[in-house]
Coordinates of N, CA and C in Angstrom, one line a residue:
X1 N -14.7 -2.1 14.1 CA -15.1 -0.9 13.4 C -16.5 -0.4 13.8
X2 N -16.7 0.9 13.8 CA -18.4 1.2 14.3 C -18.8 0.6 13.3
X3 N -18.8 0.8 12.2 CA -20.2 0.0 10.9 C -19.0 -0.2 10.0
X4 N -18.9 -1.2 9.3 CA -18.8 -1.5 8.0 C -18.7 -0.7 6.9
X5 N -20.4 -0.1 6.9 CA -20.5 1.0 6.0 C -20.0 2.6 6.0
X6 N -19.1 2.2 7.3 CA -18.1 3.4 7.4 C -16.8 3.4 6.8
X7 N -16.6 2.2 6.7 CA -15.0 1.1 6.6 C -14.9 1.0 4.8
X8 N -16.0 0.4 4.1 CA -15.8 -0.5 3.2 C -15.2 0.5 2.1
X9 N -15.6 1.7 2.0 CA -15.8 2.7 0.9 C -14.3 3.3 0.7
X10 N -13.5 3.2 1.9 CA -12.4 3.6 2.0 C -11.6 2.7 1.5
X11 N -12.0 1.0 1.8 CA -11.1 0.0 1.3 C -11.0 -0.2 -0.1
X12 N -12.2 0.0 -0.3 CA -12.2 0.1 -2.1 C -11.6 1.4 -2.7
X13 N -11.4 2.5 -1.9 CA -11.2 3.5 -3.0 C -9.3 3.1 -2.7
X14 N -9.1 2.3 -1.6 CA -7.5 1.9 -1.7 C -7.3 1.5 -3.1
X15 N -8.0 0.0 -2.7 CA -7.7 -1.0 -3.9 C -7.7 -0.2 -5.5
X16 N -8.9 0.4 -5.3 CA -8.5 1.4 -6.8 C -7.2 2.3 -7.0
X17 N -7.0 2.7 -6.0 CA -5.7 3.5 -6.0 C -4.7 2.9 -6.2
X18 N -4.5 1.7 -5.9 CA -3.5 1.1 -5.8 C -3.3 0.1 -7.5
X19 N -5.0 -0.4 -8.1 CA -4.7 -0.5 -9.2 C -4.0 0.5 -10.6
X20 N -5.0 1.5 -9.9 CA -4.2 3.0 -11.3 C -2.7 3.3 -11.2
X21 N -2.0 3.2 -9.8 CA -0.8 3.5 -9.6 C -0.4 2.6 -10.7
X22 N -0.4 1.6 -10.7 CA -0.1 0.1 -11.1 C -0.3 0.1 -12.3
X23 N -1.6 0.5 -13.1 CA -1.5 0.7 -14.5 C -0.6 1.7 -14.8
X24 N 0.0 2.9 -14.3 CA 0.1 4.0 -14.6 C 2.2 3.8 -14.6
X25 N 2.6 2.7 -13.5 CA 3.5 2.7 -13.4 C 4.3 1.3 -14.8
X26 N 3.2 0.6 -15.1 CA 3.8 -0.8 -16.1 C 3.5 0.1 -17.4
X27 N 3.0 1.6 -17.8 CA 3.0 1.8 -18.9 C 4.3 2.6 -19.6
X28 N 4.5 2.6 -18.5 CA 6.1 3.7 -18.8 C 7.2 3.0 -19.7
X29 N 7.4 1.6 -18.8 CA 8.6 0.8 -19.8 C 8.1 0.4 -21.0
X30 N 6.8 0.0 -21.3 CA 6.5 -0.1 -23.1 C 7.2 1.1 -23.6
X31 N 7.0 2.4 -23.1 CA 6.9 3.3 -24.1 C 8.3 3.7 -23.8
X32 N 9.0 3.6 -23.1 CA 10.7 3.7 -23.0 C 11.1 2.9 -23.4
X33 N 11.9 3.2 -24.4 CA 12.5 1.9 -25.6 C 13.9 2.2 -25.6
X34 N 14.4 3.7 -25.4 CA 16.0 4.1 -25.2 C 16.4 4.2 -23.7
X35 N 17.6 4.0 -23.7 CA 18.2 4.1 -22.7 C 18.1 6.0 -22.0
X36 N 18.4 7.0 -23.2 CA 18.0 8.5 -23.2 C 16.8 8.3 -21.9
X37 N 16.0 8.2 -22.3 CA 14.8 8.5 -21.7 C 14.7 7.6 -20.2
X38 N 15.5 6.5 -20.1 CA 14.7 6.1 -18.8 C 14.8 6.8 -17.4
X39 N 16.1 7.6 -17.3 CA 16.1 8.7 -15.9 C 14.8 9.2 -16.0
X40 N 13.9 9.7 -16.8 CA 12.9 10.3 -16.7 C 11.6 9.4 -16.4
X41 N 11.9 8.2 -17.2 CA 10.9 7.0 -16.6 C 10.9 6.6 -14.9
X42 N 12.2 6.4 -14.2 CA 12.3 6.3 -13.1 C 11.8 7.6 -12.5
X43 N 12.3 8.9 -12.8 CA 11.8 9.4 -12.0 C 10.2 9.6 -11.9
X44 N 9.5 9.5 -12.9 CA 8.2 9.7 -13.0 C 7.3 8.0 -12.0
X45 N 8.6 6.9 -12.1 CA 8.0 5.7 -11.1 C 8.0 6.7 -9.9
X46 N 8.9 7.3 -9.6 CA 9.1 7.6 -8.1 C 8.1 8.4 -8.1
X47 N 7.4 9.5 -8.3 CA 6.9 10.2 -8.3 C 5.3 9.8 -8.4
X48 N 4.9 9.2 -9.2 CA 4.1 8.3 -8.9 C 3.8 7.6 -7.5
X49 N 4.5 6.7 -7.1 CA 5.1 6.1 -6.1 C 4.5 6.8 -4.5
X50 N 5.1 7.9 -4.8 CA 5.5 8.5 -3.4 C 3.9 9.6 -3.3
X51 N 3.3 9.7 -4.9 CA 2.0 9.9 -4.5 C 0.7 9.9 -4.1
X52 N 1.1 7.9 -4.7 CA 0.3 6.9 -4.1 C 0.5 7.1 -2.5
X53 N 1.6 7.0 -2.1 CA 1.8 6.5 -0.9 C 1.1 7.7 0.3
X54 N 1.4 8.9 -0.4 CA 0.6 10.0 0.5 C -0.6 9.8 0.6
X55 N -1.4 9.6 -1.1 CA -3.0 9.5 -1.2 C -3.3 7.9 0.1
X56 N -2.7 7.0 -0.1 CA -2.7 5.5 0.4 C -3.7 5.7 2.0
X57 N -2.0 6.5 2.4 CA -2.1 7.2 3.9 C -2.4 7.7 4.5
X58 N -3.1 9.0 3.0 CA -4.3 9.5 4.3 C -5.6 9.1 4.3
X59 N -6.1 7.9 3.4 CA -7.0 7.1 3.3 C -7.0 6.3 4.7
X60 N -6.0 6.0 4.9 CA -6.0 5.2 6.2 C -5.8 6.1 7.3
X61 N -5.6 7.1 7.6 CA -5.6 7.9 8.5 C -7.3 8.1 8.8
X62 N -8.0 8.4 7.9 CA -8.7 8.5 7.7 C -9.9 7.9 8.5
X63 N -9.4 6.3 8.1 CA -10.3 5.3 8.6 C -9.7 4.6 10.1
X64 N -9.0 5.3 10.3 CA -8.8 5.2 11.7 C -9.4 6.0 12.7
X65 N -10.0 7.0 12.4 CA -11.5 7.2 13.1 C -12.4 6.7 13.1
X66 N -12.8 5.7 12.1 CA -13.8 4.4 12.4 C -13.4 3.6 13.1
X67 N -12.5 3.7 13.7 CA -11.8 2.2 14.5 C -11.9 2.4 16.0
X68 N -13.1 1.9 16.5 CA -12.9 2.1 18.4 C -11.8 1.4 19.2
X69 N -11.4 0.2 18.8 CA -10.5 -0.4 19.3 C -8.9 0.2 19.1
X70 N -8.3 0.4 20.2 CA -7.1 1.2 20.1 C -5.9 1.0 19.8
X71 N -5.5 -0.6 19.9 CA -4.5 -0.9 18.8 C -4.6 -1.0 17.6
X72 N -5.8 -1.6 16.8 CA -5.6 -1.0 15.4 C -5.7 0.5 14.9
X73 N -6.3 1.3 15.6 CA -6.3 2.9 15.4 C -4.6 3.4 15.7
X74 N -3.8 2.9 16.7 CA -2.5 3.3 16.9 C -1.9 2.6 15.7
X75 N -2.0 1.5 15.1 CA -1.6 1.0 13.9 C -1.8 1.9 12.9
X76 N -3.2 2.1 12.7 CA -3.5 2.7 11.1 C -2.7 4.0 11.3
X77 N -2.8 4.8 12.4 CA -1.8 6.5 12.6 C -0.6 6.2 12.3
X78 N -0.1 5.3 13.2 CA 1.5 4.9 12.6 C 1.6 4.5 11.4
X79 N 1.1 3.6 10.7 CA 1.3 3.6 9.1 C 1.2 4.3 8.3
X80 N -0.6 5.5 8.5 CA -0.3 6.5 7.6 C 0.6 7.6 7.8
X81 N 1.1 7.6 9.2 CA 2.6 9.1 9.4 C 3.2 8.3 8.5
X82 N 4.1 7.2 8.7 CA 4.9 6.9 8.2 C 4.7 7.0 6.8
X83 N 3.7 7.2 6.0 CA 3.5 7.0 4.5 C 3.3 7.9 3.8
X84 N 3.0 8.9 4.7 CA 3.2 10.4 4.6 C 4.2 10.8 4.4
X85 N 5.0 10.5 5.6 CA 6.3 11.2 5.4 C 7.5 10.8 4.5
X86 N 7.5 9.3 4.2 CA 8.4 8.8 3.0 C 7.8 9.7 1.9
X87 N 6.8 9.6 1.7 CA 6.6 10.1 0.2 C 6.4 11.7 -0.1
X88 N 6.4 12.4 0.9 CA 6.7 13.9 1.0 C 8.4 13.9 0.9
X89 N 9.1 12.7 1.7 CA 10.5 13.2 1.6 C 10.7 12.8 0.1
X90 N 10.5 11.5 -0.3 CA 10.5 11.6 -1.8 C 10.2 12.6 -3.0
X91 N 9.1 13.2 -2.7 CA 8.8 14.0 -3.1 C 9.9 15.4 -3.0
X92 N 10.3 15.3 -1.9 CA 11.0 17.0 -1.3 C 13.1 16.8 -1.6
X93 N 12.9 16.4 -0.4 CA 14.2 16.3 0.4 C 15.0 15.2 -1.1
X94 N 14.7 13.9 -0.3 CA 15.3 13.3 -1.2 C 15.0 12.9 -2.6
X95 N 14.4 13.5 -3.4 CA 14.2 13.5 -4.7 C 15.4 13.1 -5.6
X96 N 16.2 14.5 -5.8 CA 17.3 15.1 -6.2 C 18.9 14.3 -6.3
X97 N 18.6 13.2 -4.9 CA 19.8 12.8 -4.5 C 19.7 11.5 -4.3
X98 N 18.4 10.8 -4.3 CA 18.3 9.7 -4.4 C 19.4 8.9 -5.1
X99 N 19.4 7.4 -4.9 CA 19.5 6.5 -6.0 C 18.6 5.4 -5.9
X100 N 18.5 4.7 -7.0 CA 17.6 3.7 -7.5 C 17.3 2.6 -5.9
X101 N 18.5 2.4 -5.4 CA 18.8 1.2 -4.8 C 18.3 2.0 -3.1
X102 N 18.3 2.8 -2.7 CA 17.8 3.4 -1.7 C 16.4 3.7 -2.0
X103 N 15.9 3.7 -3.3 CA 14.4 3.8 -3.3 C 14.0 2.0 -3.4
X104 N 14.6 1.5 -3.3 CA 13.8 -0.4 -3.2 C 14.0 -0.5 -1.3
X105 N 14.9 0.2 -1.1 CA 15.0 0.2 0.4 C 13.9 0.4 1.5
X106 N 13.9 2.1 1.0 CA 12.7 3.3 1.5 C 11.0 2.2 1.1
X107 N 10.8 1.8 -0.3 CA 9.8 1.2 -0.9 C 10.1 -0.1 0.3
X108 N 10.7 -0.8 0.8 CA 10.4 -2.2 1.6 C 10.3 -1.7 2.7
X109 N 10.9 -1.2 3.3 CA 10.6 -0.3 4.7 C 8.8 -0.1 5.3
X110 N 8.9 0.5 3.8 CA 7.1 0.9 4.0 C 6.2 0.3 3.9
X111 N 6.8 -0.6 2.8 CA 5.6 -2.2 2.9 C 5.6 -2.8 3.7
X112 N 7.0 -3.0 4.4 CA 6.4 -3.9 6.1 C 5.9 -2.8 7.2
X113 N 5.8 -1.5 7.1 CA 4.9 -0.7 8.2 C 3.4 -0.8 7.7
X114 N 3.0 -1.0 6.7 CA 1.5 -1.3 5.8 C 1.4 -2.8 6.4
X115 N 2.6 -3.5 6.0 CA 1.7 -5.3 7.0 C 1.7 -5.3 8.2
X116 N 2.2 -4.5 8.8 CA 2.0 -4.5 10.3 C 0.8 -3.4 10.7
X117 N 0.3 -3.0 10.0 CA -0.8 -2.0 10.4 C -2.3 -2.9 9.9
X118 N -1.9 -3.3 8.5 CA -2.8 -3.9 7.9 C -3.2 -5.2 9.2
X119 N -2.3 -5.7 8.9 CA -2.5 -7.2 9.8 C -3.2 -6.8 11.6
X120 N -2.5 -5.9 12.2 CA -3.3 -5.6 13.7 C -4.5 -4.9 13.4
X121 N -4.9 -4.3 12.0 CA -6.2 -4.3 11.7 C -7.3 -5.3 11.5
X122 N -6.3 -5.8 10.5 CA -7.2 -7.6 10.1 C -7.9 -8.4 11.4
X123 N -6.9 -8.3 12.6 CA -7.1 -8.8 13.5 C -8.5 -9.0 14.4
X124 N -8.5 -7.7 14.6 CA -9.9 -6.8 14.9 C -11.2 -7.4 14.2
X125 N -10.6 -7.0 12.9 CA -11.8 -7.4 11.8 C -12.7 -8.8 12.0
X126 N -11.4 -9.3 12.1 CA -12.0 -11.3 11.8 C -12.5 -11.8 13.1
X127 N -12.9 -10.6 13.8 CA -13.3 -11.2 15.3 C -14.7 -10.7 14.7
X128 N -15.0 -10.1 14.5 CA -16.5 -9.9 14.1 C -17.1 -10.2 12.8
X129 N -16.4 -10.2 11.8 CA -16.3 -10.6 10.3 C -16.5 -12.1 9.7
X130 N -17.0 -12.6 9.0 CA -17.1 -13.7 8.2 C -15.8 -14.3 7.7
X131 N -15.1 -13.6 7.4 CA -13.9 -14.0 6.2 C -12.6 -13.4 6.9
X132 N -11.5 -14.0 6.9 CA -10.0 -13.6 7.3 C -9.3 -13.4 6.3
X133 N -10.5 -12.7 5.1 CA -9.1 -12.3 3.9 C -8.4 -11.5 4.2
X134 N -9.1 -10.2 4.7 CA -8.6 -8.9 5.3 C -6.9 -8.8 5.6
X135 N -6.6 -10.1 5.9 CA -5.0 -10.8 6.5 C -4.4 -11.1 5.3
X136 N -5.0 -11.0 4.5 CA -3.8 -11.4 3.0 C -3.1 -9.6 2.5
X137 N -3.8 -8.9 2.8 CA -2.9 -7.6 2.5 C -1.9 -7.6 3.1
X138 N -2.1 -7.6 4.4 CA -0.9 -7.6 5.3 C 0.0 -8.4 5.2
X139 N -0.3 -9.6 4.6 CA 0.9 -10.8 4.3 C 1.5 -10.8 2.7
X140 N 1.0 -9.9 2.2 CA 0.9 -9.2 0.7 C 2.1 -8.4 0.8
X141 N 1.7 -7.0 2.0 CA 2.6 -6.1 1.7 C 4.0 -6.6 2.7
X142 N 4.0 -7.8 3.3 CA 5.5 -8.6 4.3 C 6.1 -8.9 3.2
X143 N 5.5 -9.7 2.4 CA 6.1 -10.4 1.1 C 6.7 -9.3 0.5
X144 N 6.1 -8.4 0.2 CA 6.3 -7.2 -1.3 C 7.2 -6.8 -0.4
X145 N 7.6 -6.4 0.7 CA 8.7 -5.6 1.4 C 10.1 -6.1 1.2
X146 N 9.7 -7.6 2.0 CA 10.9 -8.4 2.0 C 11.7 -8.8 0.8
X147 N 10.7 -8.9 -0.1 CA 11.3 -9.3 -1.7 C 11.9 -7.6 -2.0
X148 N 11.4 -6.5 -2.0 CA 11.9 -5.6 -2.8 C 13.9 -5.3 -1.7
X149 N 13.5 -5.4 -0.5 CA 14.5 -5.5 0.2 C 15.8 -6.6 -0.3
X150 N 15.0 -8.3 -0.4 CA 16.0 -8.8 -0.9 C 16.6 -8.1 -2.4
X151 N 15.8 -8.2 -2.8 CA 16.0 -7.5 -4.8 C 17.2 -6.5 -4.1
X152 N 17.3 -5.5 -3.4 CA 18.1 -4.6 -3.2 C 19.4 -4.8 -2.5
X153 N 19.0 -5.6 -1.8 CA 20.6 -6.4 -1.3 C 21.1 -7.1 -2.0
X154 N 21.0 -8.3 -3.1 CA 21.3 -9.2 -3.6 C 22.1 -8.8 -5.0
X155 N 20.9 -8.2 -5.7 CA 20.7 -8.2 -7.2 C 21.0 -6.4 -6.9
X156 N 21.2 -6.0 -6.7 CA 21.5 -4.7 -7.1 C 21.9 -4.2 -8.9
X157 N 23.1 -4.8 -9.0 CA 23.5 -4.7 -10.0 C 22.8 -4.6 -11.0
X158 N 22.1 -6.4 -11.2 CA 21.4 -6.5 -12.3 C 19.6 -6.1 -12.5
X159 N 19.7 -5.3 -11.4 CA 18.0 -4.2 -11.5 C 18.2 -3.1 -12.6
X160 N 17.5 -3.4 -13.7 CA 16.7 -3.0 -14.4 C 15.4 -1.9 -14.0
X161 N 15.3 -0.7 -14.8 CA 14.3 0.1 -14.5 C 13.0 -1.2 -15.1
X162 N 12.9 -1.9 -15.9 CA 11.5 -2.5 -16.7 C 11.4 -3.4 -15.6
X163 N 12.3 -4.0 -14.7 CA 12.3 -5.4 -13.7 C 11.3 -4.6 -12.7
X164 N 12.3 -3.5 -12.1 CA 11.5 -2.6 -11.3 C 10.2 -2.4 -11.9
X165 N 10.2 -1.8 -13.0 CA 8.4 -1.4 -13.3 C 7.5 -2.7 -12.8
X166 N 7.9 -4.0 -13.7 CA 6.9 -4.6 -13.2 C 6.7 -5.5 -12.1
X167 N 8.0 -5.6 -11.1 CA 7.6 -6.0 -9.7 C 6.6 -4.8 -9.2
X168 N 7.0 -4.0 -8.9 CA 5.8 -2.8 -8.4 C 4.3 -2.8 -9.1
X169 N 4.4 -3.3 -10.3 CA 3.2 -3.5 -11.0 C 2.2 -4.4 -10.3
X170 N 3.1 -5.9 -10.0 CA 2.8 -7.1 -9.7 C 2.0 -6.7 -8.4
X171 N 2.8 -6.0 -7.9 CA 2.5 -5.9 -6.4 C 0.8 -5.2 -5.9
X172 N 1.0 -3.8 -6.5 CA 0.3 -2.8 -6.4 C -1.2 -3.1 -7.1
X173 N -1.1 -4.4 -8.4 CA -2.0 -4.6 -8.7 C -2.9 -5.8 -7.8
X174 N -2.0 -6.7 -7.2 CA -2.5 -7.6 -6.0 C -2.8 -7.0 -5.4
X175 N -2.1 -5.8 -4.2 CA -2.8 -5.0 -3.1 C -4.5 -4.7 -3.8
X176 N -4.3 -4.2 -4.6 CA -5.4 -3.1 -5.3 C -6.9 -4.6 -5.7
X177 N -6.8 -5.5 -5.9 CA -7.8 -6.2 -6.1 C -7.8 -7.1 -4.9
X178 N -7.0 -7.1 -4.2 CA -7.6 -7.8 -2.5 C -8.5 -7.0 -1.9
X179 N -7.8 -5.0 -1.9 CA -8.3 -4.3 -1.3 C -9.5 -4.3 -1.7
X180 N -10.7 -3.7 -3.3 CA -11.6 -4.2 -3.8 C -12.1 -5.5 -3.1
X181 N -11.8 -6.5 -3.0 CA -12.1 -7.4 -2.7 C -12.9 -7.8 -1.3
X182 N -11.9 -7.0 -0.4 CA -12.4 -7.2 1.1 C -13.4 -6.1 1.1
X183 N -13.2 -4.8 0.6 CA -14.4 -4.0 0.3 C -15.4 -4.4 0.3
X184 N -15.5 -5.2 -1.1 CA -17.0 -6.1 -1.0 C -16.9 -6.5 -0.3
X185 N -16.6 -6.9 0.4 CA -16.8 -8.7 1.4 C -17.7 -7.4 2.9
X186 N -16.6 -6.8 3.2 CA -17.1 -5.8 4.3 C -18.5 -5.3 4.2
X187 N -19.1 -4.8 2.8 CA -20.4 -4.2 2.4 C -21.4 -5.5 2.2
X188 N -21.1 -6.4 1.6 CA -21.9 -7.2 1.9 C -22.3 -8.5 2.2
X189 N -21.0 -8.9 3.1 CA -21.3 -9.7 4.5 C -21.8 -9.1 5.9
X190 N -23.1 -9.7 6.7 CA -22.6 -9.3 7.6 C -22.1 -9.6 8.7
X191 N -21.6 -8.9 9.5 CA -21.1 -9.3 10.8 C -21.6 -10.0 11.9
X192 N -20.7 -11.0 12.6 CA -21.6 -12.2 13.4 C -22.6 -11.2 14.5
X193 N -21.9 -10.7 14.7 CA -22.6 -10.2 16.3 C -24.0 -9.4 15.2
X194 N -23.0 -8.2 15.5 CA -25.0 -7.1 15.2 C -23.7 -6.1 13.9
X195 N -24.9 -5.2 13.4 CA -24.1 -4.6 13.1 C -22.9 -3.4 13.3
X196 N -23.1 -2.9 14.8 CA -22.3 -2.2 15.3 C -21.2 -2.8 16.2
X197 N -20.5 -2.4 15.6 CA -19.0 -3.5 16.1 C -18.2 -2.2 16.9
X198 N -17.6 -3.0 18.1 CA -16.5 -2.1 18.8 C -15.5 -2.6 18.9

């Protein structure tokens, strides 16, 4: 990355993003107690969901102009298109016509294009950086993919909108305090070399 202090501000306002999603998505099932109401709880997870994933996106789009090295910058573009565009089609196209079991799909899909961006970022990082946490998002968001994917092949059936709430909870709130996390670490460790990294 050119500086750090170009990098870190972006990682933290993830991690926050990612914890409000997360508070915003576990408060729904307390307060849905009937069966009436939960189409409107789901849809308001999706929608949630798919706004994070735009805001997420273009955060990392973002910070892929701090990135001189060109496979992690072909990474972060590829992840944030891709995060874009699921959650605009969410948003758009397939809204209307969804079902539950195609959004744990679309949702794992996207979590393994986030560990594969995250992680050939991490990569970069830990060559100049003190700490290899940076690599636990990426192995965060393989895990959260692969599980919402199994959940969706296996268990179909017995998925529950409250099950759903709070695996996404689970998840979104890990992302969200690693991200915080490396934030700090980025602002105030420094880097072995100097502090202008290429």
């Amino acid at each position: 990355m050119k500086h750090f202090v170009h990098f870190w501000w972006i990682t933290i306002a993830r991690g926050v993003l990612a914890i409000l999603t997360s508070l915003a998505i576990v408060a729904v099932p307390d307060a849905v107690r009937t069966l009436f109401l939960q189409p409107l709880a789901v849809m308001y997870s999706v929608v949630a969901l798919a706004v994070y994933g735009i805001l997420d996106s273009t955060l990392v789009w973002i910070a892929s102009f701090n990135t001189d090295a060109l496979w992690p910058r072909i990474a972060q573009r590829f992840q944030s298109f891709l995060g874009i565009c699921s959650g605009t089609l969410l948003l758009t196209v397939l809204f209307e016509h969804m079902q539950l079991l195609w959004f744990f799909y679309l949702m794992g899909f996207q979590l393994l294009t986030i560990a594969i961006g995250e992680l050939v970022t991490a990569s970069h990082l830990s060559k100049h950086h003190h700490s290899t946490w940076a690599r636990l998002t990426g192995w965060l968001a393989a895990v959260g993919g692969l599980l919402l994917i199994v959940l969706a092949a296996s268990y179909a059936q017995a998925l529950t909108y409250r099950l759903i709430a709070w695996v996404l909870y689970f998840y979104l709130l890990a992302f969200g305090l690693l991200q915080c996390g490396i934030g700090a670490l980025m602002l105030y460790i420094t880097p072995r070399s100097h502090p202008e990294i290429s």
